[in-house]
mmCIF file of C-alpha atoms in Angstrom:
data_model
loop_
_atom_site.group_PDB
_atom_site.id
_atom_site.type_symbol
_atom_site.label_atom_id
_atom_site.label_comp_id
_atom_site.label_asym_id
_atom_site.label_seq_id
_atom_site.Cartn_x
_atom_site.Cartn_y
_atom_site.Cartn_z
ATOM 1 C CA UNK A 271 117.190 253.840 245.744
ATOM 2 C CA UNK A 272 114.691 252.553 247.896
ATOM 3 C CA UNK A 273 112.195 248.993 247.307
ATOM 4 C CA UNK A 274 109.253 251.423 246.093
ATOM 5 C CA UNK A 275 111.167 252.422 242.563
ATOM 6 C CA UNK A 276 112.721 249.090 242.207
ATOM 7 C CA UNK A 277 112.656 245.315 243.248
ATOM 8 C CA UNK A 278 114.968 244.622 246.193
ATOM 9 C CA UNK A 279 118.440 245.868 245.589
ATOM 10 C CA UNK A 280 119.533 242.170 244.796
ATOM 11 C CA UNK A 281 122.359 240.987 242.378
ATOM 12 C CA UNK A 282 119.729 239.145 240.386
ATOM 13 C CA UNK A 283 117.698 241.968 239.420
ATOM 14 C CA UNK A 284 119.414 244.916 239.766
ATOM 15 C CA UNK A 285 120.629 246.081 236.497
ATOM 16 C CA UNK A 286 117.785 244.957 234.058
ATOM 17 C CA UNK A 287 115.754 247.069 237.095
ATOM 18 C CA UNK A 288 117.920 250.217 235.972
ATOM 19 C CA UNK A 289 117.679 249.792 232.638
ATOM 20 C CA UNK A 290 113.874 249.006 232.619
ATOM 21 C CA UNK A 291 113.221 252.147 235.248
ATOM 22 C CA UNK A 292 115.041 254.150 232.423
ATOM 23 C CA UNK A 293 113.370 252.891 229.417
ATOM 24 C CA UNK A 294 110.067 253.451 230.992
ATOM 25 C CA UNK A 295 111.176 256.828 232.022
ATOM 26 C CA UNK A 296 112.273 257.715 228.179
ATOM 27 C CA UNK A 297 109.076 256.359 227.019
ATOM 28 C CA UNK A 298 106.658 258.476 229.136
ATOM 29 C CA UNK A 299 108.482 261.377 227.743
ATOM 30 C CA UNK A 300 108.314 260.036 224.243
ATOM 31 C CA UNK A 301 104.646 259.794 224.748
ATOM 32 C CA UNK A 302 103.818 262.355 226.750
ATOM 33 C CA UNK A 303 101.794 260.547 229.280
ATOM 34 C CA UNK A 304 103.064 259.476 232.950
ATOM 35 C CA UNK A 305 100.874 255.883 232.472
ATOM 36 C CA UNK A 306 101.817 253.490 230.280
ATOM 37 C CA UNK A 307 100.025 250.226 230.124
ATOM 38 C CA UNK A 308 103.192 247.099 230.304
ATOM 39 C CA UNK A 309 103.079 243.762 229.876
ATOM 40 C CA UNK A 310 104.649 241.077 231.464
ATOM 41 C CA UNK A 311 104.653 237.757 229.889
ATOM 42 C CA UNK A 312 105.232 235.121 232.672
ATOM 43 C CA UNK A 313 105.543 237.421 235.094
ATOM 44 C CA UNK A 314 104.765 234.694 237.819
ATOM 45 C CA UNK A 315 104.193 236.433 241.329
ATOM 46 C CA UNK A 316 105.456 240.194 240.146
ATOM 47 C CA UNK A 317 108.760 240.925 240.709
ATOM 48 C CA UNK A 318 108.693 243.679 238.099
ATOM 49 C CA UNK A 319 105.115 244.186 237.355
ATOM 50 C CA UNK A 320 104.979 245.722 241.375
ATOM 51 C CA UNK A 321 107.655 247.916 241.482
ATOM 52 C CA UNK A 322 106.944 249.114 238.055
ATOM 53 C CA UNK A 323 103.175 249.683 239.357
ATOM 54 C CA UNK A 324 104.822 251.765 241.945
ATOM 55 C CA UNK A 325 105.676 254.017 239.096
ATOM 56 C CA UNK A 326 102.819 254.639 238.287
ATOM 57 C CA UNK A 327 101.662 252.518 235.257
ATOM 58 C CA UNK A 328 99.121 249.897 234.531
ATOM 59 C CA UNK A 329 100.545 246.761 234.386
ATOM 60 C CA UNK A 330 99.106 243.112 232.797
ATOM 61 C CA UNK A 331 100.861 239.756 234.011
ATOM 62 C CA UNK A 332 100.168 236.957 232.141
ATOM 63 C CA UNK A 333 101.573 233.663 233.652
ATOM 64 C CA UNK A 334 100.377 230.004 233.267
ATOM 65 C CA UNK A 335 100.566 229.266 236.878
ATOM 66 C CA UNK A 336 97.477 229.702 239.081
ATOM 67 C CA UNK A 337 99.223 229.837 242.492
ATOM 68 C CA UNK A 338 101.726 233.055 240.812
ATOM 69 C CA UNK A 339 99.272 235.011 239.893
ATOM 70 C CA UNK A 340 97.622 234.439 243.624
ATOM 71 C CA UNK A 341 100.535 235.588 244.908
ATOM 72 C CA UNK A 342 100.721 238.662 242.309
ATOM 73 C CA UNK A 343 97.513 239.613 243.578
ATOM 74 C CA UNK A 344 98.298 239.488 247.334
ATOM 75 C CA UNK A 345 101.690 241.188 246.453
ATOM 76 C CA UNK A 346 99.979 244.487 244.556
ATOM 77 C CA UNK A 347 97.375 244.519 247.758
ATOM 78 C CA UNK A 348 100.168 244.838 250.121
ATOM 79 C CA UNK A 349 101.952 247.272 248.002
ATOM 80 C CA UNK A 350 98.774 249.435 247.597
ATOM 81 C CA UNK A 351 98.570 249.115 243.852
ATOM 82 C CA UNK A 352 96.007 246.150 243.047
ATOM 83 C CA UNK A 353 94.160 248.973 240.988
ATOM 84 C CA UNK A 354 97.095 249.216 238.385
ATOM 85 C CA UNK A 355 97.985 245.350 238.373
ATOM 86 C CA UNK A 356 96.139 242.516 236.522
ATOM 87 C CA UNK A 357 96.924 238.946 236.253
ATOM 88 C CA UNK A 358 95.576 236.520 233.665
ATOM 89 C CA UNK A 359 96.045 233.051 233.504
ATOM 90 C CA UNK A 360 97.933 232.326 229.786
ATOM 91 C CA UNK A 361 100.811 231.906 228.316
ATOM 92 C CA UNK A 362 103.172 233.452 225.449
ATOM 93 C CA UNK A 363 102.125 231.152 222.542
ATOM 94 C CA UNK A 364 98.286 231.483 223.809
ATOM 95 C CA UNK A 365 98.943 235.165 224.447
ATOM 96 C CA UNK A 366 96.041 236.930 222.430
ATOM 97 C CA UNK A 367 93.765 234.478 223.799
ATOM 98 C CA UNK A 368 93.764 236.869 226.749
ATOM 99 C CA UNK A 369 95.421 240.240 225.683
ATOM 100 C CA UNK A 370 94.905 242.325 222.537
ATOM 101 C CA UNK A 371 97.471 242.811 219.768
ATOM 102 C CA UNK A 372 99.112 246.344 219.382
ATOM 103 C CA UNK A 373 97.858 246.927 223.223
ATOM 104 C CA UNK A 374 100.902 248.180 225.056
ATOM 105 C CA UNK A 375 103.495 250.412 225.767
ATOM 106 C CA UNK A 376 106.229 247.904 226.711
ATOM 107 C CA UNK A 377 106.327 243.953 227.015
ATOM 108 C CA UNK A 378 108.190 242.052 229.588
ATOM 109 C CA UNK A 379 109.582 238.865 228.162
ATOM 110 C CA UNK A 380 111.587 237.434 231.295
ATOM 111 C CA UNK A 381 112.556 233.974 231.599
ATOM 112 C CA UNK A 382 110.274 232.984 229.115
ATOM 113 C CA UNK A 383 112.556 231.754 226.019
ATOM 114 C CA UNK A 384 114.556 229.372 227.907
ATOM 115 C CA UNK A 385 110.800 227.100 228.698
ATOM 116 C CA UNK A 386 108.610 227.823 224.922
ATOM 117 C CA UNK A 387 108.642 225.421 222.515
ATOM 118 C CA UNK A 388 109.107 227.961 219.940
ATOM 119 C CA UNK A 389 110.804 231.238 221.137
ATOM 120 C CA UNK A 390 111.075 232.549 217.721
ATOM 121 C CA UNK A 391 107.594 233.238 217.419
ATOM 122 C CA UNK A 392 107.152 234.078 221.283
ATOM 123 C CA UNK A 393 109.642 236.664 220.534
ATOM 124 C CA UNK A 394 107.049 236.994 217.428
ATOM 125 C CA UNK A 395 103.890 237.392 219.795
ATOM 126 C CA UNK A 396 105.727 239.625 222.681
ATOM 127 C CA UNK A 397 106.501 241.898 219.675
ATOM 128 C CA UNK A 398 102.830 241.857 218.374
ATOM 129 C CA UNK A 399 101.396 242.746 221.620
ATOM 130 C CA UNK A 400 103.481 246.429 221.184
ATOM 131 C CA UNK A 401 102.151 249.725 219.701
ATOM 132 C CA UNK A 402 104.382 250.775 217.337
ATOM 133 C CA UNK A 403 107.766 251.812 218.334
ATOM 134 C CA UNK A 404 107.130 250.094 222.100
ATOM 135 C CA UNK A 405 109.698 248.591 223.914
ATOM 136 C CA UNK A 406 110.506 244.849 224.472
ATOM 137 C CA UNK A 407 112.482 243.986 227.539
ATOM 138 C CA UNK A 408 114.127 240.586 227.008
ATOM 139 C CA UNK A 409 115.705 238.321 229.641
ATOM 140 C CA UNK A 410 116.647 234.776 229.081
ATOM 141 C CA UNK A 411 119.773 232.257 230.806
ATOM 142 C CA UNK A 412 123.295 232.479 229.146
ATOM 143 C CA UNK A 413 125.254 230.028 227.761
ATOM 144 C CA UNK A 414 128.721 230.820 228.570
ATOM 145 C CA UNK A 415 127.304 231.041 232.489
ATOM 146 C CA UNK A 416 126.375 228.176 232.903
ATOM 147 C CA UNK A 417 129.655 226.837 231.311
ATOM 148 C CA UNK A 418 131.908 228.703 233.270
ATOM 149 C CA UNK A 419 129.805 227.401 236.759
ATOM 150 C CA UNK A 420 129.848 223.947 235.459
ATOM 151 C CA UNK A 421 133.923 224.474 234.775
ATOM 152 C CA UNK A 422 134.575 225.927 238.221
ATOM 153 C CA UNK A 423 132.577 223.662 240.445
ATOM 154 C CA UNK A 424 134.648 220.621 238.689
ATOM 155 C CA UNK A 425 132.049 219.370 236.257
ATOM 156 C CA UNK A 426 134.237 219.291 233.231
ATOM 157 C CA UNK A 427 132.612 216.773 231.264
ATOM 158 C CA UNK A 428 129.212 218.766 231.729
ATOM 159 C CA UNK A 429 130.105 222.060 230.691
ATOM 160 C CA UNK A 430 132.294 220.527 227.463
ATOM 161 C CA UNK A 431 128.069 219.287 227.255
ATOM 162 C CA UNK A 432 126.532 222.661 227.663
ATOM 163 C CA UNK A 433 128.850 224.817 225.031
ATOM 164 C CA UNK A 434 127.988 221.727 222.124
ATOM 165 C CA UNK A 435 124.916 221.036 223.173
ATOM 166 C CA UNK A 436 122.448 223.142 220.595
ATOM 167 C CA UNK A 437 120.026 224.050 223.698
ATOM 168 C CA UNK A 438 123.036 224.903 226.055
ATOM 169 C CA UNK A 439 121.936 221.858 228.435
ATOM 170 C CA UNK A 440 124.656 220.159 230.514
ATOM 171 C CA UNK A 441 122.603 217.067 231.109
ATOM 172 C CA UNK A 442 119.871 215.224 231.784
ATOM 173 C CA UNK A 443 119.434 216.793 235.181
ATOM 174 C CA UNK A 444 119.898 220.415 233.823
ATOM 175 C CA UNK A 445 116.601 222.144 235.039
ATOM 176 C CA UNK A 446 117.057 224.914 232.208
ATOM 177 C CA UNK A 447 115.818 223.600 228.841
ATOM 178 C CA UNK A 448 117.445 226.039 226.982
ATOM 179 C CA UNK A 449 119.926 228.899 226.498
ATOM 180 C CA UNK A 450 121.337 231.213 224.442
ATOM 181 C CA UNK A 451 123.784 233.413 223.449
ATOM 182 C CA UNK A 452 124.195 237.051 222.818
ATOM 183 C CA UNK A 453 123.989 236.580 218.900
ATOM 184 C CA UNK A 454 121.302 234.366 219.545
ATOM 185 C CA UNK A 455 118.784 236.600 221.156
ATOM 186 C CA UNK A 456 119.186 239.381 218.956
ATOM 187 C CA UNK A 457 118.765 237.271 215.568
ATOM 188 C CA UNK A 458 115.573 236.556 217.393
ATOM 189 C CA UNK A 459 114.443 240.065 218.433
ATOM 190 C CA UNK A 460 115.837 241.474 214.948
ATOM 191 C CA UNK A 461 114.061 239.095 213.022
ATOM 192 C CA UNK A 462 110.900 239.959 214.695
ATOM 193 C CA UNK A 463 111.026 243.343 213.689
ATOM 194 C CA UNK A 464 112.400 244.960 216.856
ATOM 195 C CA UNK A 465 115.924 247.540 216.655
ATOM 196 C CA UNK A 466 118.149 246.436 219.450
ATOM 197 C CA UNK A 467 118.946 249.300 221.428
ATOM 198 C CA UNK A 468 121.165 247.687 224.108
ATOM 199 C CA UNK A 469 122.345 244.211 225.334
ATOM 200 C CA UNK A 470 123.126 243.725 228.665
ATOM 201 C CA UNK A 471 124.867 240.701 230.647
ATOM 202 C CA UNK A 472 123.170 239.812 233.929
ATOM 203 C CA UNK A 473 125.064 238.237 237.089
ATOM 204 C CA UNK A 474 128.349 238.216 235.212
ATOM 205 C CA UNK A 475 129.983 237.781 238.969
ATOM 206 C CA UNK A 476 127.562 237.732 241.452
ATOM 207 C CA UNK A 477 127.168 233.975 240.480
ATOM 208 C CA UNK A 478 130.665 233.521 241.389
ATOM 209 C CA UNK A 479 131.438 235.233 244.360
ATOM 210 C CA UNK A 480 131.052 233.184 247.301
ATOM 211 C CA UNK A 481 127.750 234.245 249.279
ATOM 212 C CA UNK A 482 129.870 234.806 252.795
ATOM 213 C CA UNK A 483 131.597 237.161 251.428
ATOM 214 C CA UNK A 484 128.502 239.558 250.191
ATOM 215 C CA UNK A 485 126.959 239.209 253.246
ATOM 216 C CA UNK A 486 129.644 239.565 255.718
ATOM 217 C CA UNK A 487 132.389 242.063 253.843
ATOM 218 C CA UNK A 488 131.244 245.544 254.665
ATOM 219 C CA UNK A 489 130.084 247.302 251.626
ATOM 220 C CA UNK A 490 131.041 244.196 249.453
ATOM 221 C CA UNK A 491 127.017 243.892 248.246
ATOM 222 C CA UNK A 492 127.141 247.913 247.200
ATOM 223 C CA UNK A 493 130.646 247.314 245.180
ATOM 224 C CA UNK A 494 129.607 244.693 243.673
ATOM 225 C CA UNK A 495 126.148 245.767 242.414
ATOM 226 C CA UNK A 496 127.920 248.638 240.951
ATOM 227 C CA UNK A 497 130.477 245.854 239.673
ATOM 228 C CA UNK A 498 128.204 244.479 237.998
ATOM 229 C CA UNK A 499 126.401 247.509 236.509
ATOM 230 C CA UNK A 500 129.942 248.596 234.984
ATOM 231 C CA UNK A 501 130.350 245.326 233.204
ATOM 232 C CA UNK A 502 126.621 244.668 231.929
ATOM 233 C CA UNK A 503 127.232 246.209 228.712
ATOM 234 C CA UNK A 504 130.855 245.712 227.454
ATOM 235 C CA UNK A 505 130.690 242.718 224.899
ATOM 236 C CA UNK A 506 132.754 240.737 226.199
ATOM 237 C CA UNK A 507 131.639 240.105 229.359
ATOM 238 C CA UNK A 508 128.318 238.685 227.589
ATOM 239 C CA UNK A 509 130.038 235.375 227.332
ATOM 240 C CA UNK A 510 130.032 234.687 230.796
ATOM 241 C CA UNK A 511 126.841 236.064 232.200
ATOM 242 C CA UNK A 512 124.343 234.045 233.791
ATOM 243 C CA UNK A 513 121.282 235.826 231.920
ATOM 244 C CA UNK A 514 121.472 238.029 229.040
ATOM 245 C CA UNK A 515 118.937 240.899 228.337
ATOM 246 C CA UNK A 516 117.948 242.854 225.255
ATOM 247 C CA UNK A 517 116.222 245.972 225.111
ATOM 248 C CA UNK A 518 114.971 246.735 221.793
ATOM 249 C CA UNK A 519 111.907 249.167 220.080
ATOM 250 C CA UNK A 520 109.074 247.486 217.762
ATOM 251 C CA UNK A 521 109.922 249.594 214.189
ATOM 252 C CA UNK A 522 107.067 251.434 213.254
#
């Protein structure tokens, strides 16, 4: 598939990229119109709100950084699609400061739980921000990832720290103030009034895998991307992944 329908064919974005790409796909049929208007909550310098652009639909980032959403706007120039991208300066507890409730298609909620000091209700606010029946796409660090890497680069004591420490942190030095696990998320997204439709675990290997070996190994990126894709939604590879995304619909 080439960079136009998706972000670069990476390990860290390729199979929440699929199974956005689809669930936009499903939802222009639903509604019957090839724009949708998405939003994407800290959606820094647009990663996703680009290539979904691409597609076709109007897309709203909202990040509190000024220097992301200069780089989101030279990014949609040089894509050709600064008409159908718009950044505001915000963030997901001051989120109807800038947007209006009930104003979108689909919400973008990536890597936003792990820094909020409350991600029940920005799970609450992402929601709020859907018509009814919209789609919320969820991505937030795993737990059990970031115990497993702790475990296998010798850190012992710091991963026995991350799986009992209630925010997942292995330390003072941990740069990720919080994760979560599977169960975790979608308490959050049920209670919010979304129906999970799919839970998916990101970088279950890539994370792993020595980097000399992707890049030198011929076809070793290509079998493990699809690697990866197999695994994303069998259960029990959710406790190792090193992000864990929902997709769920707002219930009418």
């Amino acid at each position: 598939m080439s960079d136009q329908l998706r972000p670069r064919a990476s390990l860290r974005t390729a199979v929440v990229w699929e199974v956005l790409k689809d669930a936009l796909d499903h939802q222009v049929k639903a509604t019957g119109r090839d724009a949708l208007d998405v939003l994407d909550t800290g959606g820094g310098t647009g990663n996703f709100a680009v290539p979904v652009a691409r597609l076709g639909h109007r897309v709203t980032v909202v990040d509190p950084s000024p220097n992301a959403l200069f780089a989101l706007e030279r990014r949609a120039a040089e894509a050709g699609v600064a008409d159908r991208v718009r950044g505001v300066q915000g963030d997901i507890h001051g989120l109807f400061e800038v947007v209006e409730r009930g104003g979108f298609d689909t919400v973008l909620c990536h890597g936003v739980l792990e820094y909020v000091d409350d991600p029940a209700e920005g799970v609450r606010n992402a929601v709020e921000a859907l018509h009814p029946s919209g789609a919320l796409s969820l991505l937030a660090a795993g737990l059990g990832g970031a115990v497993l890497a702790r475990a296998l680069a010798g850190h012992f004591t710091e991963a026995r720290q991350a799986l009992t420490d209630p925010a997942g942190r292995w330390g003072a030095g941990d740069p990720v103030p919080r994760r979560y696990t599977a169960e975790q998320l979608t308490e959050l997204v049920s209670a919010a009034d979304v129906e999970v439709g799919a839970v998916h675990g990101v970088r279950v290997f890539a994370d792993l895998v020595p980097g000399v070996l992707v890049d030198t190994e011929p076809g070793a990126m290509d079998a493990l991307l699809k690697l990866e894709a197999a695994a994303a939604e069998l259960p029990a590879f959710h406790s190792v992944a090193t992000q864990l995304h929902v997709l769920g619909t707002k219930r009418a």
